[in-house]
Tab-separated table of C-alpha atoms in Angstrom:
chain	number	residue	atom	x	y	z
O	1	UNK	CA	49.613	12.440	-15.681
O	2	UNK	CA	46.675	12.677	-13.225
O	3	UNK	CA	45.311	16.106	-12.092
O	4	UNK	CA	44.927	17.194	-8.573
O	5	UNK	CA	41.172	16.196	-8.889
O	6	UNK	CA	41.866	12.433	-9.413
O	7	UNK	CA	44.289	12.050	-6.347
O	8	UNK	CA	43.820	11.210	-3.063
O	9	UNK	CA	44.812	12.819	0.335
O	10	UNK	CA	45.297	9.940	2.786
O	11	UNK	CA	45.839	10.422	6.835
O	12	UNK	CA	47.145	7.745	8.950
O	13	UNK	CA	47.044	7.643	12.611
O	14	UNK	CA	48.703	5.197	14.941
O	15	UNK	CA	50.845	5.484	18.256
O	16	UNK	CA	53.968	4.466	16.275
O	17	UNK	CA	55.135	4.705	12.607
O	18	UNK	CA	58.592	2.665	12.841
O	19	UNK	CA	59.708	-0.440	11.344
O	20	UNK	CA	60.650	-2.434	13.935
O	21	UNK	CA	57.408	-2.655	15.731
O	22	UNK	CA	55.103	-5.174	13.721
O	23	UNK	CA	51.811	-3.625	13.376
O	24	UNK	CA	53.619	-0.553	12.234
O	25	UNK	CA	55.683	-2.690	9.936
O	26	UNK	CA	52.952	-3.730	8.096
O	27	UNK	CA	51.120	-0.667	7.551
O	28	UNK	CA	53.997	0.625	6.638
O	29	UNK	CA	54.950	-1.976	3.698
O	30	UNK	CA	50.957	-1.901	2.466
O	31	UNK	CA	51.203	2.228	2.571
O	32	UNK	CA	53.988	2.066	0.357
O	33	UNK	CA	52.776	-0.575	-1.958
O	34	UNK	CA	49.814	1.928	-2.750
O	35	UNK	CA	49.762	3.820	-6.192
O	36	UNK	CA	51.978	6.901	-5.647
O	37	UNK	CA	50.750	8.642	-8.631
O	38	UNK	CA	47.089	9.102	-6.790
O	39	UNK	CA	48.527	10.094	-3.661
O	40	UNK	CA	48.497	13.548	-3.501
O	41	UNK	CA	49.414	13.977	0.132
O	42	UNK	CA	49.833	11.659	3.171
O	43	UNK	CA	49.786	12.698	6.508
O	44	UNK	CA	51.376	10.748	9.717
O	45	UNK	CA	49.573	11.597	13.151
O	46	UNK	CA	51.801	9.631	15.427
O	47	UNK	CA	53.535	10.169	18.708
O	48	UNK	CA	56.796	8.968	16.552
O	49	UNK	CA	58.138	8.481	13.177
O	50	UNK	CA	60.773	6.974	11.366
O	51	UNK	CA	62.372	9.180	8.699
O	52	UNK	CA	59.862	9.444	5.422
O	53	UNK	CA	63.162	9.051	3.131
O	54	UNK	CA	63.740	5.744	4.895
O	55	UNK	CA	60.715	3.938	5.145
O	56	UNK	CA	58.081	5.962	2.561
O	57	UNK	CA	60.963	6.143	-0.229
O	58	UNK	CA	58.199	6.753	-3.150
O	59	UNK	CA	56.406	9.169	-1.067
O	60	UNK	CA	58.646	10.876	0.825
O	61	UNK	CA	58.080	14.422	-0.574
O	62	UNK	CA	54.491	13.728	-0.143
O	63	UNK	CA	54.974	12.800	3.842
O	64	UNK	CA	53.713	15.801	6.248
O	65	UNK	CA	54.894	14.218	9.892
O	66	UNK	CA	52.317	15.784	12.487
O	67	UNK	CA	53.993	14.928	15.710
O	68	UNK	CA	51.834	14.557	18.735
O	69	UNK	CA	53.553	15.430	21.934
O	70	UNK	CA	54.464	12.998	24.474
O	71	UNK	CA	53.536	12.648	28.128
O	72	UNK	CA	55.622	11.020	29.928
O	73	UNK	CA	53.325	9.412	33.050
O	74	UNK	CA	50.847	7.277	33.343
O	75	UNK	CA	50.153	3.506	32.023
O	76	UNK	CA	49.244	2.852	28.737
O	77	UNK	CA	45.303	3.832	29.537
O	78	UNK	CA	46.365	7.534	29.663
O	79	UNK	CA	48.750	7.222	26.744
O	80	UNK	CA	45.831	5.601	24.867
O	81	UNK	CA	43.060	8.244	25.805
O	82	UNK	CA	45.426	10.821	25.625
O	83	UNK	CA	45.954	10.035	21.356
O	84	UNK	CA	42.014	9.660	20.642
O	85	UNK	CA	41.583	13.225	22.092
O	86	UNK	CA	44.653	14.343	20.299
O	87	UNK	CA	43.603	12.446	17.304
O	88	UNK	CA	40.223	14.291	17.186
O	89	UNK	CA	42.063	17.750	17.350
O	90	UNK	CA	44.465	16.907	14.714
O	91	UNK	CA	41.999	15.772	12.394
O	92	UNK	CA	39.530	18.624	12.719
O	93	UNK	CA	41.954	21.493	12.550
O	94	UNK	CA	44.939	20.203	10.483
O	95	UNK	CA	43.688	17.985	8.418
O	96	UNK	CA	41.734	18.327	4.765
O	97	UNK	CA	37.788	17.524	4.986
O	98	UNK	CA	38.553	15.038	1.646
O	99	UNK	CA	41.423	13.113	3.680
O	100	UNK	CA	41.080	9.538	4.166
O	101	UNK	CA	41.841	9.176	7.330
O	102	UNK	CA	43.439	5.656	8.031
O	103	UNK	CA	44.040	3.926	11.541
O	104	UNK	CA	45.712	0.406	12.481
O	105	UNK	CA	43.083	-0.608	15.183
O	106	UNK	CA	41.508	1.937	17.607
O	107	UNK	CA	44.258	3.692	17.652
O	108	UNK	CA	42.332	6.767	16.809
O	109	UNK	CA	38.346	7.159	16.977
O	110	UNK	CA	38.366	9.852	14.207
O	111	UNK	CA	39.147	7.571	11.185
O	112	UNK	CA	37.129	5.995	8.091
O	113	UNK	CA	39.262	3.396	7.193
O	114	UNK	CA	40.709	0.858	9.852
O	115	UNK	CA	43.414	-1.906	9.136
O	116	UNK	CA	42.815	-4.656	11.815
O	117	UNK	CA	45.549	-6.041	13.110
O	118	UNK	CA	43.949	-7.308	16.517
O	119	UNK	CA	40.794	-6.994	18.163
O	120	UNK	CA	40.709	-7.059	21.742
O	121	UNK	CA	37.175	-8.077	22.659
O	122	UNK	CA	38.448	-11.250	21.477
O	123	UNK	CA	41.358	-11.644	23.021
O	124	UNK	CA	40.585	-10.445	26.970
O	125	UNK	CA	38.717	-13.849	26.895
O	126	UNK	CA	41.972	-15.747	26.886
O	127	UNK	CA	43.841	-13.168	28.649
O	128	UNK	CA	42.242	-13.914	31.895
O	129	UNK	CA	41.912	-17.332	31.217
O	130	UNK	CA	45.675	-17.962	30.543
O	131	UNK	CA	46.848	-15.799	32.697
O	132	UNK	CA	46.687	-14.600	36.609
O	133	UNK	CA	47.746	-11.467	38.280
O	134	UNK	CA	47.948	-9.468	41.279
O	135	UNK	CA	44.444	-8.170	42.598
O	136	UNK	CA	46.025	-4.325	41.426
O	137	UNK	CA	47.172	-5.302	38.280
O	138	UNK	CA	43.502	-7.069	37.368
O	139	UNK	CA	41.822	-4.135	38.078
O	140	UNK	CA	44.163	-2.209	35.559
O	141	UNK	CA	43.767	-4.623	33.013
O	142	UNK	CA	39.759	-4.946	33.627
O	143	UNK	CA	39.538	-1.018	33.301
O	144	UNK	CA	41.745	-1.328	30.245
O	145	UNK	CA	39.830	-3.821	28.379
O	146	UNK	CA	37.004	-2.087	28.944
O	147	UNK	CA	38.391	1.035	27.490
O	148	UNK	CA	39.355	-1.043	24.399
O	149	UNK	CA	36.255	-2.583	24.036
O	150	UNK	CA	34.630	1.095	24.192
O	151	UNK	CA	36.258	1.865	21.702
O	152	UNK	CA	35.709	-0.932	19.380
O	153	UNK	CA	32.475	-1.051	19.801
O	154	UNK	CA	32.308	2.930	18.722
O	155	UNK	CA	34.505	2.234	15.736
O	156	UNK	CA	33.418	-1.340	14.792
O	157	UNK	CA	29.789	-1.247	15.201
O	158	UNK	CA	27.857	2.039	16.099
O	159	UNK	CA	30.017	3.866	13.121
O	160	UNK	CA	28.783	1.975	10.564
O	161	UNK	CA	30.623	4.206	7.406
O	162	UNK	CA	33.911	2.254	8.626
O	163	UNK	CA	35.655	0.364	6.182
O	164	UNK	CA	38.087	-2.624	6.855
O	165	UNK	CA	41.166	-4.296	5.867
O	166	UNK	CA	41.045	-7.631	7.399
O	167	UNK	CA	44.182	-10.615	8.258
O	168	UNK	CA	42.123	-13.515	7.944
O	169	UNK	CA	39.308	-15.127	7.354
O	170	UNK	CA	38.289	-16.056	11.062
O	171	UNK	CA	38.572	-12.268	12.131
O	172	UNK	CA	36.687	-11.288	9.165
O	173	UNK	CA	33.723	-14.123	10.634
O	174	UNK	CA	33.700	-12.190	13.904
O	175	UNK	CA	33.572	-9.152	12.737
O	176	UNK	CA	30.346	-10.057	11.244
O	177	UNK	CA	28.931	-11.897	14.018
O	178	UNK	CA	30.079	-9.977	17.033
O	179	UNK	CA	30.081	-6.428	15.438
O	180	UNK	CA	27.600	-6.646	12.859
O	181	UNK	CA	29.771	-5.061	10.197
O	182	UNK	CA	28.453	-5.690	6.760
O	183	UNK	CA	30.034	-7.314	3.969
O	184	UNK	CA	30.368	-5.009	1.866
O	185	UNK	CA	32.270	-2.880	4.320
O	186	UNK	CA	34.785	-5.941	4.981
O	187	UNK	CA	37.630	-7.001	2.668
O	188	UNK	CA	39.784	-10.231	3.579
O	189	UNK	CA	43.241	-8.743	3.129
O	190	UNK	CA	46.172	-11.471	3.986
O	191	UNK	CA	49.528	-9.594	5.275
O	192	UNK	CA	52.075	-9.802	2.742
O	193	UNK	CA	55.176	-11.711	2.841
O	194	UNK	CA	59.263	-10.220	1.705
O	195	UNK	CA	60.484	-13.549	0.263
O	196	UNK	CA	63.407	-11.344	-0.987
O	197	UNK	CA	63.913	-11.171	3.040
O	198	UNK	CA	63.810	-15.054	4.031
O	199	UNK	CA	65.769	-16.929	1.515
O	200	UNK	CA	68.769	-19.079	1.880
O	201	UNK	CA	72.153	-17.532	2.731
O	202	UNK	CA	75.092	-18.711	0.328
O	203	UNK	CA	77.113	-18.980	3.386
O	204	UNK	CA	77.211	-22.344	5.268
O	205	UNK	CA	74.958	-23.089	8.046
O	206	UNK	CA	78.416	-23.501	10.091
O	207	UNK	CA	79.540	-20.221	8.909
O	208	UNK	CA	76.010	-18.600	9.637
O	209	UNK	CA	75.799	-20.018	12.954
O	210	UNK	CA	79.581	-18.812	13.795
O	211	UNK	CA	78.760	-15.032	12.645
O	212	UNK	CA	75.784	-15.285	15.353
O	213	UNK	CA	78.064	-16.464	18.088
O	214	UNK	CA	80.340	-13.449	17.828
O	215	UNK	CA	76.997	-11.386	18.076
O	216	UNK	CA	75.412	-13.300	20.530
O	217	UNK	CA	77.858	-15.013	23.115
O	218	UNK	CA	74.959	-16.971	24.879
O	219	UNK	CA	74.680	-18.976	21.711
O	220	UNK	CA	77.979	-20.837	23.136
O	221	UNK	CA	75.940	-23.702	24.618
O	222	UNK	CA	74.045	-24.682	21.354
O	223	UNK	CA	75.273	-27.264	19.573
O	224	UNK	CA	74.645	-27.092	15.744
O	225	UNK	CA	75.003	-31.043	15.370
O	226	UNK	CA	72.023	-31.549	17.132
O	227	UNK	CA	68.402	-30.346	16.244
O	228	UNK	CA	67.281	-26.671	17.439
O	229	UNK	CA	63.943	-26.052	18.273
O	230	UNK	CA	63.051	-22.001	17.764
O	231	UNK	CA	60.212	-19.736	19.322
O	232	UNK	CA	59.584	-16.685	18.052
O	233	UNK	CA	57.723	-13.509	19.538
O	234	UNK	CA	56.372	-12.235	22.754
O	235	UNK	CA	56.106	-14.466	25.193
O	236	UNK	CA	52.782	-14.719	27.179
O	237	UNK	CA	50.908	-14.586	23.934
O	238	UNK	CA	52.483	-16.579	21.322
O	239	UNK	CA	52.617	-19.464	24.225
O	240	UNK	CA	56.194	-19.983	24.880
O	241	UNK	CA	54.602	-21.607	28.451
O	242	UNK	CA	53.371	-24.397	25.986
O	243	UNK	CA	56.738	-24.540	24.335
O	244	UNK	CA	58.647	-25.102	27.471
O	245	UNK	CA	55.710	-28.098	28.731
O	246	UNK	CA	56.409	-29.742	25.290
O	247	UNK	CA	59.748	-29.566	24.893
O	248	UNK	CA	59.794	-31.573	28.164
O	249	UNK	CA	58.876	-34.375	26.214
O	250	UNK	CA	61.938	-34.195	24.066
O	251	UNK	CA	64.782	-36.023	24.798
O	252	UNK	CA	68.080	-33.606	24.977
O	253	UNK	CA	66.152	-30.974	23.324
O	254	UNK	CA	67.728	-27.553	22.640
O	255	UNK	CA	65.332	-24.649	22.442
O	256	UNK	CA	66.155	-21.500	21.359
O	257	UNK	CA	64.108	-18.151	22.310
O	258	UNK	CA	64.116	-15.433	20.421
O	259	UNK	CA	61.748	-12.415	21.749
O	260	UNK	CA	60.434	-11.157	25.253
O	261	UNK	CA	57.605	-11.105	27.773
O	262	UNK	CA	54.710	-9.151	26.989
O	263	UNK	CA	55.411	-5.309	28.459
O	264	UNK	CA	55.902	-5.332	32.358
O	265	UNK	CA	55.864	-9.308	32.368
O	266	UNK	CA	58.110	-11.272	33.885
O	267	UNK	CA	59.088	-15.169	32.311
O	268	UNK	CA	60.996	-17.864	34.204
O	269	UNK	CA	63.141	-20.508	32.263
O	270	UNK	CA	63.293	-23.918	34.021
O	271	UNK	CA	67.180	-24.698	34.572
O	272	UNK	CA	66.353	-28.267	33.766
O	273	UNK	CA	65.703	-27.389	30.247
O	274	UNK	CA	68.658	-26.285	27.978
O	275	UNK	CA	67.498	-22.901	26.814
O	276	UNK	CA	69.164	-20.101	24.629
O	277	UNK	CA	67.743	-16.708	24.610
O	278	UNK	CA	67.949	-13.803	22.885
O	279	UNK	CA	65.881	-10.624	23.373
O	280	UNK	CA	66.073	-8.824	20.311
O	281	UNK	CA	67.695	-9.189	16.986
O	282	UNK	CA	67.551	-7.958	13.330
O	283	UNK	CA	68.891	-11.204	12.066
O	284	UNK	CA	65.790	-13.250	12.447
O	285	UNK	CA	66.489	-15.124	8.397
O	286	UNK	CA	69.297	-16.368	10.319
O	287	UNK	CA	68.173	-17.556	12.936
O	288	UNK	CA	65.487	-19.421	10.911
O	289	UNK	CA	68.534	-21.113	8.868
O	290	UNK	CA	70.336	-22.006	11.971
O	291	UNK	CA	67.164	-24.138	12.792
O	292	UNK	CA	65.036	-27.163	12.140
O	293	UNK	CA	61.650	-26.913	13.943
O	294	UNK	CA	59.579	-23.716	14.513
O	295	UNK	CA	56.832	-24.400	17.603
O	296	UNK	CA	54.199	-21.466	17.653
O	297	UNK	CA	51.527	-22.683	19.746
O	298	UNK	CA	50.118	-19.489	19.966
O	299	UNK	CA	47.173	-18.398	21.764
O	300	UNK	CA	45.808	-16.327	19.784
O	301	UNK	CA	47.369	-14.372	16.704
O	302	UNK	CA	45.235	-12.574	13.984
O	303	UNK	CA	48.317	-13.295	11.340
O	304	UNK	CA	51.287	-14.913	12.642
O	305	UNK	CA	53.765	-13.886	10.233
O	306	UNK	CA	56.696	-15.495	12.080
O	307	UNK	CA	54.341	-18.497	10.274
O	308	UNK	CA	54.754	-17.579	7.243
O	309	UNK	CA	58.404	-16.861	7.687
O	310	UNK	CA	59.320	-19.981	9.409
O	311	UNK	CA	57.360	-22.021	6.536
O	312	UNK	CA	59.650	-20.218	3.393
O	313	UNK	CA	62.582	-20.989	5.366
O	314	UNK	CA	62.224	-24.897	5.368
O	315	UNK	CA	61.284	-25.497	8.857
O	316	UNK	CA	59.382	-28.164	10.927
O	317	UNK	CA	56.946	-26.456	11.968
O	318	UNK	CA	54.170	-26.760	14.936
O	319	UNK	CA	50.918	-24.844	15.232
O	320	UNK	CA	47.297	-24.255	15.805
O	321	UNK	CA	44.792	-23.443	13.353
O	322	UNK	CA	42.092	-21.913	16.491
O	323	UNK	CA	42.294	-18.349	15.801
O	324	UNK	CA	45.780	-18.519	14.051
O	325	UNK	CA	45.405	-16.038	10.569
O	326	UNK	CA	48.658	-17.568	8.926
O	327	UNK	CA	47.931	-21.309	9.818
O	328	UNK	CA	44.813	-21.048	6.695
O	329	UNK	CA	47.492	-20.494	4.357
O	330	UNK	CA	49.439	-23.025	5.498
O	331	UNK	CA	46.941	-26.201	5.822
O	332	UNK	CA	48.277	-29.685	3.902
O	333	UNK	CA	51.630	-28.800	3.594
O	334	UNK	CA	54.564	-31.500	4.146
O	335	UNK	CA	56.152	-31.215	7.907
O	336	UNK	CA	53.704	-28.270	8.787
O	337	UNK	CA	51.517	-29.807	11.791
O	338	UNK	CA	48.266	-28.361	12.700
O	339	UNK	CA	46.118	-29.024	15.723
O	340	UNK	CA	42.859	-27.680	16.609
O	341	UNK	CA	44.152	-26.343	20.476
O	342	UNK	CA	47.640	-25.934	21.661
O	343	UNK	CA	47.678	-27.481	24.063
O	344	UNK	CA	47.157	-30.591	21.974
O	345	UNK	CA	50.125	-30.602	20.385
O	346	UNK	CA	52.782	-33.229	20.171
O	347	UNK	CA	56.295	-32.820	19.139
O	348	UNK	CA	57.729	-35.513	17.365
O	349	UNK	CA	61.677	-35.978	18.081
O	350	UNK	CA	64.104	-35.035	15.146
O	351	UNK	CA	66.883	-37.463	15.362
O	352	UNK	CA	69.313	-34.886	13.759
O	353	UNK	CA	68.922	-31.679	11.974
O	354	UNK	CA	67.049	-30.657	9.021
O	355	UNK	CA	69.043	-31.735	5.668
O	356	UNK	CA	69.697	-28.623	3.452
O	357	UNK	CA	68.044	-30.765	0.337
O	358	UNK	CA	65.462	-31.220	2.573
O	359	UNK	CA	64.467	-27.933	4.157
O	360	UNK	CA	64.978	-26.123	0.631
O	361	UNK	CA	62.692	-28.721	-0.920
O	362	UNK	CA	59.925	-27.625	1.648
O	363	UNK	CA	60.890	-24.152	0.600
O	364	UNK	CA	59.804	-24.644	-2.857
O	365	UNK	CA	57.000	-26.610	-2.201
O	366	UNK	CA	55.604	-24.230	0.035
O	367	UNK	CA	56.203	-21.198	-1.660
O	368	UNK	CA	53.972	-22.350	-4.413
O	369	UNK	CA	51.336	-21.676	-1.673
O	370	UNK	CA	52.768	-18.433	-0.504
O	371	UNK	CA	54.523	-16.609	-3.253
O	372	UNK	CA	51.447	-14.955	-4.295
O	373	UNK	CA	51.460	-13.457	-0.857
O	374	UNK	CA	53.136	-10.312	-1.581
O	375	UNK	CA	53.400	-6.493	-0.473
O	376	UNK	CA	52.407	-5.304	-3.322
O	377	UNK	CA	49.028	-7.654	-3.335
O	378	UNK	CA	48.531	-6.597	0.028
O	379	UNK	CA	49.006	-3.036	-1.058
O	380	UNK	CA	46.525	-3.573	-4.081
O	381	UNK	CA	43.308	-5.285	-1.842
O	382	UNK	CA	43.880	-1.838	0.468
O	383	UNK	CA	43.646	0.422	-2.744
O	384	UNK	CA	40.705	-1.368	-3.183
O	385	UNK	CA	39.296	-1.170	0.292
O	386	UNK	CA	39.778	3.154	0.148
O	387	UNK	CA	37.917	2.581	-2.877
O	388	UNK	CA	35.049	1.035	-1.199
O	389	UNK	CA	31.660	3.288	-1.291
């Protein structure tokens, strides 16, 4: 049994510890993947937390939550400003010298160890290039990007002790170039994949699709003879604008959307176009079932897990490899097209739906590619990356 002296106390700050939001999700499945026998303590600095029983089962007598208070005005500039100063405090008066203090992104300034899920000097370029707005909103989101670039640039580059978890290799290239961060300071750390989650139901696809229809009533003008296309995510980003242009070129084609516009966006659907959508669900493997082709031409997406789900559940699938994280794992692979820009993309017609035989035999196939991408590998590379000098 390990003494005091050989743990670790770890810190981790971010806006949101809950399941259901992404980032959070996966910092929450590589936290718990971490050796619990050298954890001595772990603090949460967040403005909100899901119960430590439920989602830090192994370490939930270890959890200490610290909440920081919410203010309830303001855009998400003050909300964001309002954490790094609250951040600081927390870390210099309740928080052990020896901590390891852990942040997804800039969330806070005060942290050694940073788990990059996005990096937004990269992505304002095709923000503004993809997408126009009011002259009041512009100036928001100029002041804001500049706020985030501050930030990054303090974290990333002038605070050279900070080590990093990385999604993909292309991220891990421009934090080098654009940020100067060393090597040695860098680790390429793919997010893991629950294949326990997104596997075949026993039930019939019939069955499956009839459970969603109670559920989800607007699912009434799909019809499961015929091939459905599926989009997953927020809008604006992932490039559901592309979808929509491409599945013009479809004959008859049935789309279904599954997510919602990027916070304070609004998204028209074209009436010509027979769409489905649904805002929110927690029944996303069935939805994936339900389906034959998954088109993600997003614009730009560090990871892409949707990816990596879509591929272990036998879809078609349609992507980019420019600044997609998931698309390197998923290069050469039977009825997984990659093109170099989205907007290049052509859908070819399905004739009918997916086979079963056939979309569980491009299950196999392609989990010999991704079944080493686990949790508990991810879990392992971050060990390693607190471990760094």
């Amino acid at each position: 049994m390990n003494n005091s002296q050989d743990k670790v106390t770890l810190a981790l700050f971010a806006h949101e510890i809950v399941p259901e939001i992404g980032h959070s999700r996966a910092m929450i499945e590589t936290i718990n993947q971490l050796p619990a026998d050298k954890i001595e303590k772990l603090y949460i600095i967040s403005f909100e937390m899901t119960s430590a029983s439920k989602i830090f089962p192994k370490l939930a007598s270890k959890v200490e939550f610290i909440k920081v208070p919410k203010l309830y005005f303001g855009p998400f500039l003050v909300k964001m400003l309002y954490f790094f100063i609250a951040s600081w405090l927390v870390a210099k008066t309740r928080i052990p010298a020896k901590a390891k203090k852990i942040g997804i992104g800039i969330a806070s300034l005060t942290v050694d160890y940073v788990n990059i899920q996005f990096i937004h000097r990269e992505w304002e370029y095709f923000y503004f290039k993809n997408f126009s707005f009011p002259i009041h909103k512009y100036i928001y989101k100029k002041l804001l990007f500049f706020f985030f670039k501050l930030g990054e640039n303090y974290l990333y580059r002038f605070k050279d002790s900070t080590k990093f978890s990385v999604l993909s290799k292309f991220e891990t290239s421009y934090l080098e170039s654009t940020f100067k961060v060393p090597k040695h300071n860098l680790k390429l750390n793919y997010s893991g994949i629950n294949l326990d989650n997104f596997k075949f139901s026993n039930s019939s696809k019939d069955k499956i699709f009839m459970d969603l229809k109670e559920k989800y009533p607007q699912l009434e003008k799909i019809d499961i003879e015929r091939p459905i296309y599926l989009f997953v995510g927020a809008f604006e980003r992932k490039g559901l604008h592309l979808v929509i242009e491409k599945i013009q070129e479809v004959p008859n084609a049935q789309l279904l959307v599954v997510g919602s516009p990027e916070a304070g966006g609004n998204f028209h659907f074209p009436s010509s176009l027979n769409i489905t959508h649904i805002k929110f669900t927690k029944e996303i493997q069935s939805f994936y079932q339900i389906s034959d082709c998954f088109i993600f031409p997003t614009i730009y997406e560090p990871f892409g897990l949707v990816l990596a789900e879509a591929a272990c559940m036998g879809l078609k699938i349609y992507t980019t490899s420019y600044k997609v994280g998931a698309s390197e794992l998923l290069d050469n692979l039977d009825q997984v097209h990659i093109f170099d820009d989205p907007n290049d993309i052509v859908i070819e017609p399905l004739e009918e739906p997916l086979p079963y035989e056939e979309k569980l035999k491009l299950r196999e196939q392609r989990l010999e590619r991704l079944q080493s991408m686990t949790w508990k590998k991810t879990g392992e590379s971050f060990w390693e990356v607190l471990s760094l000098p």
